[in-house]
């Protein structure tokens, strides 16, 4: 069943194994029937207060460009940091 | 000691007490021989008064206080001669005998009052000043209380709060991951979790039985209004439960939260299948605060030579109560243009007015007799004074457009009562969602969702259309047209 599901989702067995092998492995050791749920906590706050924006319920939100205007993030990092992370930055010409 | 009382707690019963309070200067007013200063903290605002005749030096000092200076004032609580009934501390003031400036402040870039003159960007940049404003502060207080009540309720139901890691493994499913380069493992990356999905399932294998977490999730999504790259979920998972147990638990949690924070009793949540929700409201998150559900009228509309309807996959209408006289031709034109905007993209709007005098006025009179249209009116539950709006075209698109129209009418006709909450469960979501662009299916919830038992055989043997119709034991809680929670059972 799960392999059919992966098949439909466009995963090969090998890809599924590489991505979710740890979970599939865990399921081989006695997985109980289970189910769950996730509530959007910011959204719940907004709805309960009759407001449409979740931003007003987050102490330090990001703007529509994904920026934190207060601390000015994201930002470039020092070249030494890049070096020890084995990263090169190639900027796209605009 | 910086304070004996906060700025929100002095009352008429405190008259005569010597008190010390600390806070920020909201504003000052000089009235002849008296100077008034409003001092604010998280708990409220208290008025300080300085008397020029009685303490000249102190009064001059008070007159020099700037907005947002941090001060400490000691004095006697007195009854105010002109009371401010809108403020809990409005019956008293503190006649100051000692004033300390604890810190000065630059002039803030916007006014720190309930109605601010600050734009979004400037308020975000100076968020610490924005948070001093009481509307923002009350949101933060509400959030804190909601989190606390969530923990109380889930604890009472035997849940354990378990933290799961933020540095995890990137998976291609869902939205884009935020990635974190690893310094110790050259060329390798962690990803920040889009949700703790895999870990919570592993916790079930580990025998934790009932898990929850109020947890940050991260999604690197394209820019859209009101999306945050990091957001918070109440994440839960339970073992040895049927769907009914899960629904009851989280309906219970939601009822508890509304009761504990707003003092509201929500009652039992109605349930509706995904297919029903789309058929009746054109949306998998219907707003049930007002009626106006859809009526499909293919059987009545087709075969009269009106090609717009004859060629349509779906002809569907809604009935708006009591607006036939007040909705003018101009209103109709306005509404039609609203629907034709590219964001909605309807070709046109057909309407039928069932007027107060019992006559019918419509945009399709050429093709349908009044008698025929009376039958339509009856089918849509229209009475004298009502207007029927009809859209037609391809099924999914038409439903979506009519859903937009329904919500817009709800707004324009003021059908939504402030403070009204209408929760529901939407059940039996499709297992898979076809992505035309990618040419493959996506998991509607997550890749470990099972199909419903009765769909298992169809899944193993079905063709493409069958796959689209497979249903999962997947559920959403919707409140006031907003999806609050997604839920999945993995058996």
Tab-separated table of N, CA and C in Angstrom, chain A residues 51 56-57, chain B residues 113-115 130 132-140:
chain	number	residue	atom	x	y	z
A	51	UNK	N	-9.778	38.711	13.333
A	51	UNK	CA	-8.848	39.447	12.481
A	51	UNK	C	-8.353	38.556	11.354
A	56	UNK	N	-0.256	40.182	13.096
A	56	UNK	CA	-0.511	40.954	14.308
A	56	UNK	C	-0.447	40.111	15.576
A	57	UNK	N	-0.374	38.782	15.406
A	57	UNK	CA	-0.330	37.912	16.582
A	57	UNK	C	1.046	37.297	16.787
B	113	UNK	N	-0.113	55.039	20.587
B	113	UNK	CA	-1.465	55.026	21.132
B	113	UNK	C	-2.244	53.987	20.360
B	114	UNK	N	-3.497	53.725	20.818
B	114	UNK	CA	-4.281	52.663	20.183
B	114	UNK	C	-4.371	52.871	18.684
B	115	UNK	N	-4.695	54.086	18.261
B	115	UNK	CA	-4.712	54.397	16.840
B	115	UNK	C	-3.407	55.095	16.510
B	130	UNK	N	6.058	49.411	18.757
B	130	UNK	CA	4.712	48.985	18.373
B	130	UNK	C	4.097	48.097	19.456
B	132	UNK	N	4.510	48.305	22.518
B	132	UNK	CA	4.018	49.098	23.658
B	132	UNK	C	2.563	49.510	23.484
B	133	UNK	N	2.066	49.477	22.239
B	133	UNK	CA	0.675	49.874	21.987
B	133	UNK	C	-0.268	48.789	22.492
B	134	UNK	N	-1.357	49.216	23.087
B	134	UNK	CA	-2.214	48.235	23.741
B	134	UNK	C	-2.886	47.231	22.789
B	135	UNK	N	-3.268	47.593	21.537
B	135	UNK	CA	-3.853	46.549	20.687
B	135	UNK	C	-2.856	45.428	20.372
B	136	UNK	N	-1.604	45.785	20.149
B	136	UNK	CA	-0.596	44.767	19.847
B	136	UNK	C	-0.318	43.942	21.096
B	137	UNK	N	-0.238	44.649	22.233
B	137	UNK	CA	0.023	43.958	23.476
B	137	UNK	C	-1.091	42.984	23.836
B	138	UNK	N	-2.331	43.392	23.584
B	138	UNK	CA	-3.422	42.482	23.953
B	138	UNK	C	-3.398	41.248	23.056
B	139	UNK	N	-2.935	41.368	21.804
B	139	UNK	CA	-2.771	40.186	20.953
B	139	UNK	C	-1.732	39.230	21.531
B	140	UNK	N	-0.649	39.812	22.035
B	140	UNK	CA	0.426	38.980	22.580
B	140	UNK	C	-0.023	38.312	23.882
